[in-house]
């Protein structure tokens, strides 16, 4: 089973700053099957990025995804107040879906 | 797209519960669907996925043999039958539309239903 390790666990930043979130896989993952989600307290997760770098419908262009193989990154170019949330990476492989444990982006 | 889960509640260890997910706003019978759960204060855990026709089903090791995913395409409804429930099955259960054309990502989610397993 592929394990996804997200770092850091918590990222403390101010609005307007750049956020860089890491997702590392225990073995190589097809970029096609790497996604990122945002979850705010009391809400369901929301798909941000699929295929490692394709923004989902309605997602602002300040969100971008990159990476390949075992190392993937979600970047938020300039944090807006509504971006403070928990972010999860997720992969699909061998008929299994796996999530990372999440990175919390909090207000500094 | 709208997804609405129901059927959650309090159940004793060893008991059973059936969750439902009513879907609308998209072509249900061609859309794979999944269940994902989130224990209190914890991260997301994939539980199960079913193909659009219902012929293919997939389960996490933690629920294999205890949970059964199914669907009725004539009713636009997804189910999760949960048997032999354990304390660690306590979680909010989300249904999600699964897009095999978008890297098998989970593009739309319901608001979730809480399952509490406790004596």
XYZ file of C-alpha atoms in Angstrom:
227
model
C 0.000 0.000 0.000
C 1.270 3.443 -0.947
C 1.652 5.796 2.016
C 1.425 9.551 1.477
C 3.371 11.739 3.897
C 2.395 15.390 4.003
C 4.605 18.104 5.411
C 4.631 20.245 7.318
C 1.840 19.190 9.633
C 0.997 22.827 10.289
C 1.967 25.894 8.302
C 1.603 29.282 10.014
C 1.436 32.110 7.515
C -0.102 35.541 7.046
C -2.603 36.560 4.372
C -0.775 37.493 1.198
C 2.083 35.073 1.808
C 2.952 32.090 -0.343
C 2.152 28.593 0.925
C 4.064 25.521 -0.208
C 2.690 22.135 0.863
C 4.493 18.850 0.256
C 3.158 15.359 -0.370
C 5.668 12.524 -0.580
C 4.704 9.001 -1.637
C 6.317 5.821 -0.325
C 6.620 4.617 -3.928
C 6.158 6.170 -7.319
C 2.672 7.456 -8.111
C 1.306 8.202 -11.558
C 0.770 11.949 -11.835
C -2.576 11.165 -13.440
C -3.815 9.847 -10.123
C -2.637 12.518 -7.669
C -5.185 14.982 -6.281
C -5.411 17.713 -3.659
C -8.409 18.666 -1.498
C -9.239 21.540 0.825
C -11.352 21.067 3.936
C -12.652 23.800 6.218
C -14.031 23.103 9.712
C -17.466 21.532 9.623
C -17.447 21.219 5.852
C -16.933 18.442 3.357
C -13.666 18.338 1.441
C -13.460 20.162 -1.872
C -11.433 19.005 -4.860
C -8.756 21.544 -5.813
C -6.345 19.771 -8.132
C -6.395 16.484 -10.040
C -3.835 14.916 -12.310
C -1.203 16.563 -10.081
C -1.578 19.941 -11.796
C -5.061 20.460 -13.269
C -7.307 22.806 -11.341
C -10.837 21.586 -10.737
C -13.777 23.637 -11.938
C -14.022 27.011 -10.238
C -10.703 26.812 -8.413
C -8.810 30.127 -8.447
C -5.503 30.242 -10.275
C -3.612 31.107 -7.089
C -3.766 27.344 -6.454
C -1.282 25.279 -8.421
C -0.014 21.728 -8.259
C 3.220 20.226 -9.467
C 5.441 17.214 -9.092
C 5.963 13.689 -10.304
C 7.094 10.288 -9.121
C 7.159 10.455 -5.337
C 7.227 14.212 -4.706
C 4.264 16.500 -5.242
C 3.590 20.080 -4.212
C 0.544 22.270 -3.760
C 1.309 25.974 -3.932
C -0.987 28.825 -2.957
C 0.622 31.908 -4.458
C -0.970 34.527 -2.203
C -3.065 33.394 0.726
C -6.549 34.809 0.942
C -8.466 34.737 4.265
C -10.660 31.914 2.967
C -7.628 29.709 2.196
C -6.862 28.924 5.826
C -7.912 25.296 6.051
C -6.611 21.725 6.009
C -5.251 20.343 2.758
C -5.053 16.673 1.829
C -3.269 14.925 -0.991
C -4.735 11.694 -2.365
C -3.565 9.033 -4.780
C -5.158 6.149 -6.642
C -3.409 2.913 -7.451
C -4.202 -0.817 -7.607
C -7.906 -0.222 -7.028
C -7.169 1.660 -3.816
C -7.493 5.327 -2.902
C -5.152 6.710 -0.217
C -5.074 10.059 1.553
C -2.252 11.840 3.303
C -2.785 12.961 6.889
C -3.174 16.591 5.906
C -1.453 19.941 6.318
C -3.186 22.637 8.308
C -2.618 26.165 7.034
C -3.282 28.529 9.905
C -3.112 32.273 10.424
C 0.162 33.417 11.894
C -24.517 18.111 -8.430
C -26.111 17.306 -5.114
C -25.315 14.444 -2.804
C -27.188 13.921 0.432
C -26.261 11.222 2.922
C -28.602 9.807 5.544
C -28.850 6.862 7.885
C -26.197 7.705 10.422
C -26.728 7.394 14.144
C -25.701 5.628 17.327
C -25.170 1.874 17.163
C -23.683 -0.638 19.570
C -20.481 -2.509 18.775
C -21.282 -5.539 16.672
C -24.384 -3.878 15.272
C -25.350 -2.898 11.749
C -26.285 0.289 9.966
C -27.165 1.174 6.386
C -26.166 4.532 4.968
C -27.842 6.074 1.945
C -26.721 8.741 -0.481
C -29.301 10.421 -2.706
C -27.777 11.868 -5.850
C -29.047 14.458 -8.320
C -27.796 16.881 -10.930
C -25.680 14.461 -12.950
C -25.943 11.197 -14.860
C -25.831 8.836 -11.917
C -25.783 5.543 -13.789
C -22.463 6.313 -15.491
C -20.736 7.754 -12.441
C -18.593 5.695 -10.102
C -19.286 6.577 -6.482
C -17.286 6.299 -3.288
C -17.608 6.423 0.466
C -14.947 8.223 2.498
C -14.959 8.568 6.261
C -13.393 10.891 8.791
C -13.039 9.939 12.441
C -13.468 12.797 14.927
C -10.511 15.156 14.679
C -8.752 12.910 12.193
C -7.976 12.831 8.487
C -9.794 11.305 5.551
C -9.964 7.544 4.973
C -11.229 5.973 1.762
C -13.763 3.232 2.491
C -15.219 1.888 -0.742
C -15.921 2.614 -4.425
C -18.437 1.189 -6.869
C -18.478 1.447 -10.644
C -21.303 3.152 -12.475
C -22.955 -0.123 -13.429
C -22.413 -1.590 -9.974
C -20.431 -4.508 -11.352
C -17.135 -3.405 -9.814
C -16.672 -2.840 -6.106
C -13.553 -1.978 -4.145
C -12.944 -1.860 -0.398
C -10.347 -0.689 2.072
C -8.753 -3.522 4.036
C -10.214 -2.079 7.241
C -13.803 -2.729 6.103
C -13.429 -5.665 3.669
C -15.862 -8.417 4.602
C -17.897 -6.186 6.925
C -19.146 -3.391 4.650
C -20.994 -3.711 1.344
C -21.377 -0.913 -1.183
C -24.281 -1.025 -3.632
C -26.396 1.236 -5.808
C -29.778 1.475 -7.463
C -29.410 3.463 -10.663
C -33.182 3.630 -11.128
C -33.407 5.524 -7.833
C -30.156 7.510 -8.091
C -29.180 6.098 -4.728
C -25.958 4.739 -3.264
C -25.806 2.617 -0.117
C -23.256 1.405 2.364
C -24.306 -1.582 4.451
C -22.138 -1.713 7.552
C -22.083 -4.883 9.658
C -20.037 -5.986 12.662
C -19.410 -2.375 13.544
C -16.490 -1.535 15.818
C -15.624 1.484 17.918
C -13.078 2.597 15.342
C -15.772 2.801 12.666
C -17.021 5.932 14.420
C -16.755 8.723 11.853
C -18.518 11.097 9.542
C -19.225 9.177 6.352
C -19.206 11.095 3.071
C -20.396 9.912 -0.295
C -18.483 11.316 -3.233
C -18.856 11.333 -6.993
C -15.771 9.698 -8.405
C -14.454 10.854 -11.754
C -12.561 8.139 -13.580
C -11.869 10.689 -16.324
C -10.197 13.076 -13.907
C -7.616 10.807 -12.392
C -10.173 8.950 -10.276
C -10.489 12.017 -8.098
C -13.470 12.700 -5.859
C -15.013 15.713 -7.486
C -18.181 16.266 -5.484
C -18.970 15.405 -1.887
C -22.060 15.279 0.260
C -22.160 16.943 3.677
C -21.720 13.656 5.504
C -23.603 11.608 8.072
C -22.236 10.791 11.517
C -21.956 7.191 12.647
C -21.199 6.617 16.314
C -20.363 3.118 17.502
C -20.569 2.922 21.261
C -22.101 0.879 24.028
